[in-house]
Short mmCIF file of C-alpha atoms in Angstrom, two decimals:
data_model
loop_
_atom_site.label_atom_id
_atom_site.label_comp_id
_atom_site.label_asym_id
_atom_site.label_seq_id
_atom_site.Cartn_x
_atom_site.Cartn_y
_atom_site.Cartn_z
CA MET J 1 31.53 -12.30 6.91
CA LYS J 2 28.48 -14.16 8.48
CA ILE J 3 26.85 -16.98 6.47
CA SER J 4 23.45 -15.01 6.28
CA LYS J 5 25.40 -12.05 4.80
CA LYS J 6 27.11 -14.21 2.30
CA ILE J 7 23.74 -15.63 1.35
CA ASN J 8 22.22 -12.34 1.04
CA VAL J 9 25.12 -11.10 -1.36
CA HIS J 10 24.52 -14.08 -3.56
CA ARG J 11 20.78 -13.48 -3.51
CA ARG J 12 21.28 -9.94 -4.64
CA ASN J 13 23.49 -10.93 -7.34
CA LEU J 14 21.23 -13.81 -8.49
CA THR J 15 18.17 -11.35 -8.25
CA TYR J 16 19.98 -8.90 -10.30
CA LEU J 17 20.74 -11.34 -13.02
CA ILE J 18 17.13 -12.53 -13.11
CA THR J 19 15.64 -8.98 -13.25
CA LYS J 20 18.23 -6.92 -15.09
CA ASN J 21 16.25 -7.16 -18.38
CA ILE J 22 12.82 -6.94 -16.79
CA GLY J 23 10.85 -3.93 -18.09
CA SER J 24 13.78 -2.72 -20.21
CA SER J 25 11.47 -2.76 -23.30
CA GLN J 26 8.00 -2.46 -21.64
CA LEU J 27 7.68 1.29 -21.78
CA ASN J 28 6.25 1.54 -25.22
CA GLN J 29 4.10 -1.69 -25.24
CA ASN J 30 0.85 -0.25 -23.80
CA THR J 31 -0.14 2.04 -26.48
CA ASP J 32 -3.86 2.40 -25.93
CA PHE J 33 -4.94 5.85 -24.29
CA ILE J 34 -5.48 5.83 -20.62
CA ASP J 35 -8.90 6.85 -18.95
CA LYS J 36 -7.97 8.89 -15.93
CA ALA J 37 -11.52 8.27 -14.44
CA LYS J 38 -10.85 4.39 -14.43
CA ILE J 39 -7.51 4.72 -12.62
CA LYS J 40 -8.53 3.82 -9.06
CA LYS J 41 -5.70 1.64 -7.68
CA ILE J 42 -1.92 2.19 -7.86
CA LEU J 43 1.05 0.14 -6.43
CA ILE J 44 4.25 2.01 -5.89
CA CYS J 45 7.27 -0.29 -5.28
CA ARG J 46 10.31 1.02 -3.25
CA PRO J 47 11.57 -1.95 -1.19
CA ASN J 48 13.77 0.04 1.08
CA GLN J 49 13.64 0.50 4.93
CA ARG J 50 15.72 3.68 5.23
CA LEU J 51 13.91 6.93 6.37
CA GLY J 52 15.44 9.04 3.59
CA ASN J 53 14.48 6.76 0.71
CA LEU J 54 10.93 6.49 1.99
CA LEU J 55 10.85 10.32 2.24
CA LEU J 56 12.26 10.71 -1.13
CA ILE J 57 9.24 8.87 -2.78
CA THR J 58 6.76 11.45 -1.34
CA PRO J 59 7.15 13.72 -4.49
CA LEU J 60 6.08 10.80 -6.67
CA ILE J 61 3.03 10.05 -4.31
CA GLU J 62 2.10 13.70 -4.54
CA GLU J 63 2.32 13.53 -8.35
CA VAL J 64 0.30 10.50 -8.66
CA THR J 65 -2.29 11.91 -6.31
CA THR J 66 -2.69 15.12 -8.25
CA THR J 67 -2.86 13.25 -11.52
CA PHE J 68 -5.41 10.72 -10.20
CA PRO J 69 -7.04 12.26 -7.26
CA GLU J 70 -9.68 9.61 -6.70
CA CYS J 71 -7.04 6.73 -6.75
CA LYS J 72 -5.94 4.66 -3.71
CA ILE J 73 -2.11 3.87 -3.45
CA ASP J 74 -0.62 0.64 -2.08
CA LEU J 75 3.08 0.68 -1.07
CA PHE J 76 5.63 -2.15 -1.46
CA VAL J 77 8.35 -1.31 1.04
CA LYS J 78 10.81 -2.87 3.46
CA GLY J 79 10.83 -2.63 7.23
CA THR J 80 8.19 -1.17 9.54
CA LEU J 81 8.84 2.66 9.14
CA ALA J 82 6.42 3.38 6.29
CA PRO J 83 3.24 3.41 8.21
CA ILE J 84 4.81 6.15 10.46
CA VAL J 85 6.05 8.14 7.50
CA PHE J 86 2.79 8.01 5.45
CA LYS J 87 0.51 8.38 8.61
CA ASN J 88 -1.30 11.41 7.27
CA TYR J 89 -1.47 10.42 3.60
CA THR J 90 -5.23 9.72 3.31
CA ASN J 91 -5.11 7.90 0.04
CA ILE J 92 -2.48 5.41 1.02
CA ASN J 93 -4.33 2.13 1.41
CA LEU J 94 -2.20 -0.97 1.98
CA ILE J 95 1.46 -1.14 2.83
CA PHE J 96 3.25 -4.37 2.01
CA GLU J 97 6.34 -4.53 4.19
CA LEU J 98 9.15 -6.96 3.26
CA PRO J 99 11.07 -8.08 6.58
CA LYS J 100 14.37 -6.52 6.81
CA LYS J 101 15.94 -9.85 7.47
CA PRO J 102 14.12 -12.27 5.02
CA PHE J 103 16.26 -15.32 5.89
CA LYS J 104 14.92 -15.21 9.46
CA THR J 105 11.47 -14.59 8.52
CA LEU J 106 11.09 -16.69 5.30
CA ILE J 107 7.31 -17.35 5.78
CA GLN J 108 6.63 -13.68 6.23
CA TYR J 109 8.76 -12.73 3.32
CA PHE J 110 6.84 -15.03 0.99
CA GLN J 111 3.68 -14.08 2.31
CA VAL J 112 4.27 -10.40 1.36
CA TRP J 113 4.81 -11.38 -2.32
CA THR J 114 1.53 -13.62 -2.11
CA LYS J 115 -0.40 -10.69 -0.90
CA ILE J 116 0.78 -8.50 -3.84
CA ARG J 117 -0.35 -11.20 -6.31
CA GLU J 118 -3.64 -11.24 -4.80
CA GLN J 119 -4.31 -7.56 -5.82
CA HIS J 120 -5.34 -6.17 -9.16
CA TYR J 121 -3.99 -2.77 -9.94
CA ASP J 122 -4.61 -0.11 -12.81
CA ILE J 123 -0.92 1.05 -12.66
CA VAL J 124 2.21 -0.38 -11.05
CA ILE J 125 5.28 1.93 -10.74
CA ASN J 126 8.72 0.78 -9.76
CA VAL J 127 10.59 3.81 -8.23
CA ASP J 128 14.27 3.01 -8.37
CA LYS J 129 15.56 1.57 -11.76
CA ASN J 130 18.27 -0.03 -9.91
CA SER J 131 16.05 -2.01 -7.50
CA SER J 132 15.88 -5.74 -8.42
CA SER J 133 13.14 -6.45 -5.90
CA GLY J 134 11.03 -3.35 -7.16
CA LYS J 135 11.27 -4.54 -10.77
CA LEU J 136 10.41 -8.04 -9.76
CA ALA J 137 7.45 -6.79 -7.77
CA THR J 138 6.29 -4.71 -10.74
CA GLN J 139 6.58 -7.69 -12.95
CA PHE J 140 4.81 -10.00 -10.43
CA ALA J 141 1.78 -7.77 -9.60
CA TYR J 142 -1.41 -7.78 -11.91
CA SER J 143 -1.87 -4.55 -13.75
CA LYS J 144 -2.79 -3.24 -17.21
CA TYR J 145 -0.11 -0.55 -17.07
CA LYS J 146 3.45 -1.09 -15.66
CA PHE J 147 6.27 1.36 -15.27
CA PHE J 148 9.61 -0.17 -14.49
CA GLY J 149 11.53 2.92 -13.81
CA ASP J 150 13.91 2.95 -16.95
CA ALA J 151 15.64 6.02 -17.65
CA VAL J 152 14.09 8.37 -20.22
CA GLU J 153 16.83 9.86 -22.32
CA ASP J 154 14.91 12.79 -23.36
CA ASN J 155 14.42 13.72 -19.65
CA LYS J 156 18.21 13.52 -19.19
CA LEU J 157 18.76 16.19 -21.62
CA LYS J 158 15.74 18.34 -20.68
CA HIS J 159 16.10 18.55 -16.97
CA LYS J 160 19.39 19.65 -15.34
CA ASP J 161 18.19 18.02 -11.99
CA TYR J 162 17.15 14.65 -13.53
CA GLU J 163 19.81 12.88 -11.50
CA HIS J 164 18.00 13.61 -8.22
CA ILE J 165 16.70 10.50 -6.82
CA ALA J 166 13.31 12.19 -5.84
CA LYS J 167 12.92 13.87 -9.18
CA TYR J 168 13.68 11.44 -11.88
CA PRO J 169 10.69 9.02 -10.92
CA VAL J 170 8.40 11.94 -11.33
CA TYR J 171 9.92 13.10 -14.65
CA ASN J 172 9.77 9.52 -15.87
CA PHE J 173 6.27 9.01 -14.67
CA ARG J 174 5.10 12.26 -16.50
CA SER J 175 6.80 10.97 -19.74
CA TYR J 176 5.20 7.57 -19.48
CA LEU J 177 1.89 9.02 -19.07
CA THR J 178 2.16 11.16 -22.33
CA GLN J 179 2.57 7.87 -24.14
CA LEU J 180 -0.81 6.87 -22.76
CA GLY J 181 -2.53 10.14 -23.94
CA LEU J 182 -2.11 12.57 -21.06
CA GLU J 183 -0.63 15.91 -21.64
CA ILE J 184 2.86 16.43 -20.07
CA ASN J 185 2.92 18.19 -16.61
CA GLU J 186 5.47 21.02 -16.67
CA LYS J 187 5.03 22.09 -13.09
CA PRO J 188 7.85 22.04 -10.60
CA ILE J 189 8.50 18.76 -8.84
CA PRO J 190 6.67 18.60 -5.56
CA SER J 191 8.76 18.92 -2.31
CA LEU J 192 9.29 16.02 0.12
CA ASN J 193 6.34 16.05 2.52
CA LEU J 194 5.96 14.35 5.96
CA LYS J 195 2.40 16.01 6.02
CA LEU J 196 2.61 17.09 9.67
CA SER J 197 -0.85 17.84 11.27
CA SER J 198 -1.50 21.15 12.89
CA LEU J 199 -1.59 19.43 16.18
CA GLU J 200 1.76 17.81 15.68
CA ILE J 201 3.32 21.24 14.69
CA ALA J 202 1.80 22.71 17.88
CA GLU J 203 3.30 19.90 19.88
CA GLY J 204 6.62 20.42 18.28
CA LYS J 205 6.58 24.03 19.23
CA LYS J 206 6.04 23.12 22.85
CA LEU J 207 8.93 20.78 22.65
CA LEU J 208 11.10 23.60 21.21
CA ASN J 209 10.03 25.95 23.97
CA ASP J 210 10.91 23.38 26.60
CA ILE J 211 14.54 23.59 25.28
CA VAL J 212 15.04 27.22 24.62
CA ASN J 213 12.39 29.07 26.33
CA ASN J 214 12.63 32.29 24.52
CA ASP J 215 11.62 34.11 21.26
CA LYS J 216 14.74 33.90 19.41
CA LYS J 217 15.02 32.23 16.06
CA THR J 218 16.51 28.80 16.18
CA ILE J 219 19.15 27.02 14.11
CA CYS J 220 18.85 23.23 14.35
CA ILE J 221 22.10 21.06 13.75
CA PHE J 222 22.37 17.27 13.33
CA THR J 223 25.99 16.23 13.73
CA PHE J 224 25.59 12.43 13.02
CA ALA J 225 25.74 10.59 9.74
CA THR J 226 26.60 7.00 8.70
CA GLY J 227 29.97 5.96 7.39
CA GLU J 228 32.09 8.31 5.48
CA LYS J 229 29.17 10.82 5.32
CA CYS J 230 29.84 11.54 9.05
CA TYR J 231 32.17 14.60 9.82
CA SER J 232 34.71 14.42 12.37
CA GLU J 233 34.44 15.65 15.98
CA SER J 234 37.13 18.31 15.27
CA TRP J 235 35.17 19.48 12.11
CA TRP J 236 31.86 19.86 13.93
CA GLU J 237 33.42 21.50 17.01
CA ASN J 238 35.25 24.03 15.03
CA PHE J 239 32.08 24.76 12.89
CA TYR J 240 29.77 24.87 16.00
CA GLU J 241 32.11 27.36 17.73
CA ARG J 242 31.86 29.49 14.46
CA LEU J 243 28.06 29.25 14.32
CA LYS J 244 27.97 30.46 17.97
CA GLU J 245 30.19 33.37 17.19
CA GLU J 246 28.34 34.52 14.02
CA TYR J 247 24.64 33.91 15.30
CA SER J 248 24.91 34.96 18.89
CA ASN J 249 21.38 36.19 18.64
CA PHE J 250 19.91 32.76 17.63
CA ASN J 251 19.27 29.60 19.51
CA ILE J 252 21.47 26.65 18.37
CA ILE J 253 20.14 23.30 19.37
CA GLU J 254 21.20 19.72 18.48
CA VAL J 255 18.84 16.89 17.33
CA LEU J 256 20.43 13.71 18.37
CA PRO J 257 20.49 10.39 16.50
CA VAL J 258 18.96 7.09 17.84
CA GLU J 259 22.48 6.15 18.81
CA ASN J 260 22.42 9.21 21.28
CA VAL J 261 25.87 10.42 20.28
CA SER J 262 27.10 13.95 19.62
CA GLN J 263 30.01 15.06 17.39
CA ILE J 264 30.21 18.21 19.58
CA ALA J 265 30.17 16.37 22.90
CA PHE J 266 26.62 17.52 23.71
CA LYS J 267 27.65 21.30 24.08
CA ALA J 268 24.50 22.52 22.65
CA PRO J 269 21.01 22.15 24.12
CA ALA J 270 19.78 18.80 22.63
CA PHE J 271 16.75 16.95 21.82
CA TYR J 272 16.54 13.09 21.76
CA SER J 273 13.58 11.04 20.52
CA LYS J 274 13.01 7.89 18.64
CA ASP J 275 9.67 9.20 17.23
CA ILE J 276 10.38 10.26 13.70
CA ARG J 277 7.06 12.43 13.57
CA GLN J 278 8.09 14.08 16.85
CA ILE J 279 11.49 14.86 15.61
CA GLY J 280 10.03 16.29 12.46
CA SER J 281 7.53 18.32 14.53
CA LEU J 282 10.29 19.98 16.43
CA ILE J 283 12.42 20.78 13.39
CA ALA J 284 9.37 22.33 11.77
CA ASN J 285 9.38 24.90 14.43
CA THR J 286 13.07 25.96 13.88
CA ASP J 287 14.38 28.55 11.19
CA LEU J 288 17.24 26.64 9.67
CA PHE J 289 18.46 22.89 9.70
CA ILE J 290 22.26 22.05 9.13
CA GLY J 291 23.32 18.53 8.72
CA ALA J 292 25.22 15.99 6.60
CA ASP J 293 23.49 13.81 4.05
CA SER J 294 21.25 11.61 6.11
CA GLY J 295 17.67 10.53 6.81
CA ILE J 296 17.20 13.33 9.33
CA MET J 297 18.40 15.87 6.53
CA HIS J 298 15.58 14.62 4.31
CA LEU J 299 13.29 14.81 7.34
CA ALA J 300 14.03 18.42 7.78
CA SER J 301 13.51 18.98 4.14
CA SER J 302 10.13 17.20 4.26
CA VAL J 303 8.91 19.64 7.00
CA HIS J 304 9.58 22.57 4.75
CA ILE J 305 12.23 24.61 6.54
CA PRO J 306 15.44 25.98 4.88
CA THR J 307 17.72 22.81 4.90
CA VAL J 308 21.43 22.99 4.46
CA GLY J 309 22.97 19.69 3.45
CA LEU J 310 26.70 19.22 3.92
CA PHE J 311 28.25 16.91 1.46
CA SER J 312 31.83 15.57 1.22
CA SER J 313 31.58 11.97 -0.07
CA SER J 314 28.15 11.36 -1.29
CA ASN J 315 26.54 12.50 -4.50
CA ILE J 316 25.27 16.08 -4.12
CA ASN J 317 23.20 16.10 -7.35
CA LYS J 318 21.44 12.85 -6.28
CA TYR J 319 20.57 13.63 -2.87
CA GLN J 320 20.67 17.41 -2.15
CA PRO J 321 17.66 19.10 -0.41
CA TYR J 322 15.65 21.44 -2.61
CA ASN J 323 12.89 23.98 -2.39
CA ASN J 324 12.07 26.02 0.79
CA ASN J 325 15.19 28.13 0.28
CA SER J 326 17.38 24.95 0.95
CA VAL J 327 21.05 24.45 -0.30
CA ALA J 328 23.66 21.67 -0.56
CA ILE J 329 27.32 22.66 0.50
CA ASN J 330 30.26 20.74 -0.90
CA THR J 331 32.66 20.97 2.04
CA ASP J 332 35.51 19.56 -0.18
CA ILE J 333 35.69 22.87 -1.89
CA SER J 334 33.95 25.26 0.66
CA ASP J 335 35.56 26.25 3.85
CA THR J 336 33.88 27.33 7.05
CA LYS J 337 33.94 31.14 5.99
CA GLU J 338 32.30 30.29 2.83
CA CYS J 339 29.71 28.09 4.51
CA ILE J 340 28.81 31.03 6.86
CA GLY J 341 28.46 33.31 3.74
CA ILE J 342 25.77 30.73 2.40
CA LEU J 343 24.05 30.69 5.68
CA ASN J 344 23.84 34.40 5.94
CA LYS J 345 21.91 34.52 2.63
CA ILE J 346 19.27 32.38 4.17
CA LEU J 347 19.21 33.73 7.76
CA ILE J 348 20.12 37.40 7.03
CA PRO J 349 18.45 38.22 3.75
CA ASP J 350 19.00 41.63 2.11
#
């Protein structure tokens, strides 16, 4: 292991020890009622650079915006992807970006923390209760109301989908606000949302037409994933052949990962791009997305088409796509025949 990686492991362990008790008893301390009209500036902390994790906070951003429509939202994240993901969120103000490799850019790293301290917020929200940096940023920022993301036991009992990483921050935020005098919001949790513009969607349609050049419905597959979430070439090749057999009247295209690899040896018409919004615009013009748990799976969910997530090793309840007729399949217990049966319910409704 490289020295930098060893240092990073020790840094994470130390940060956890420092922050493990931060906010654990903060939820009930602010007992005065909140005046919605005075909530103008909110900080949301999710110091993570992965595409999926950024998209998974969009339901919380939608919830905050609906609750406080006049507010401006700052984001505390990691990496440089957030400005692209949140390009069309008009109430996103400042985005504080921690560098991916802090030990190589220490000055920039500490400058981000300084900038947070210079702001004054009405509410600060830490999204992930297990994020030491998120909890530390919430503690560090100036704000009257702070929510550290602690689990709310009543929500665990009340909501069967509470475990979902996009949903529990919203449920917790709603509970937190009731302690400040607001009525509980019982509406369904918002969907993930890339907020594609009509122009982007139109451009995506052109991209798709360049690939298929017909009026058939289109199934989009994504055969890549990281680590143990990635299905083998033999699994995908068998699955792809079955898809062609069952859905001969559909186009089947493959979106390629940034690594430009294919688990089906590039047998399907393929699309490659490093532009996240361009990929999203293309997927938005298809009729079904199929892929393993990955950032691109969440991207498909965020453009509101039926999304089929394939899960074998990761936590289905935590990451499964939802809304828009989406479904998660546990391939450890469902074979290809059962998968096709599930797809038929989406593609060939009664």
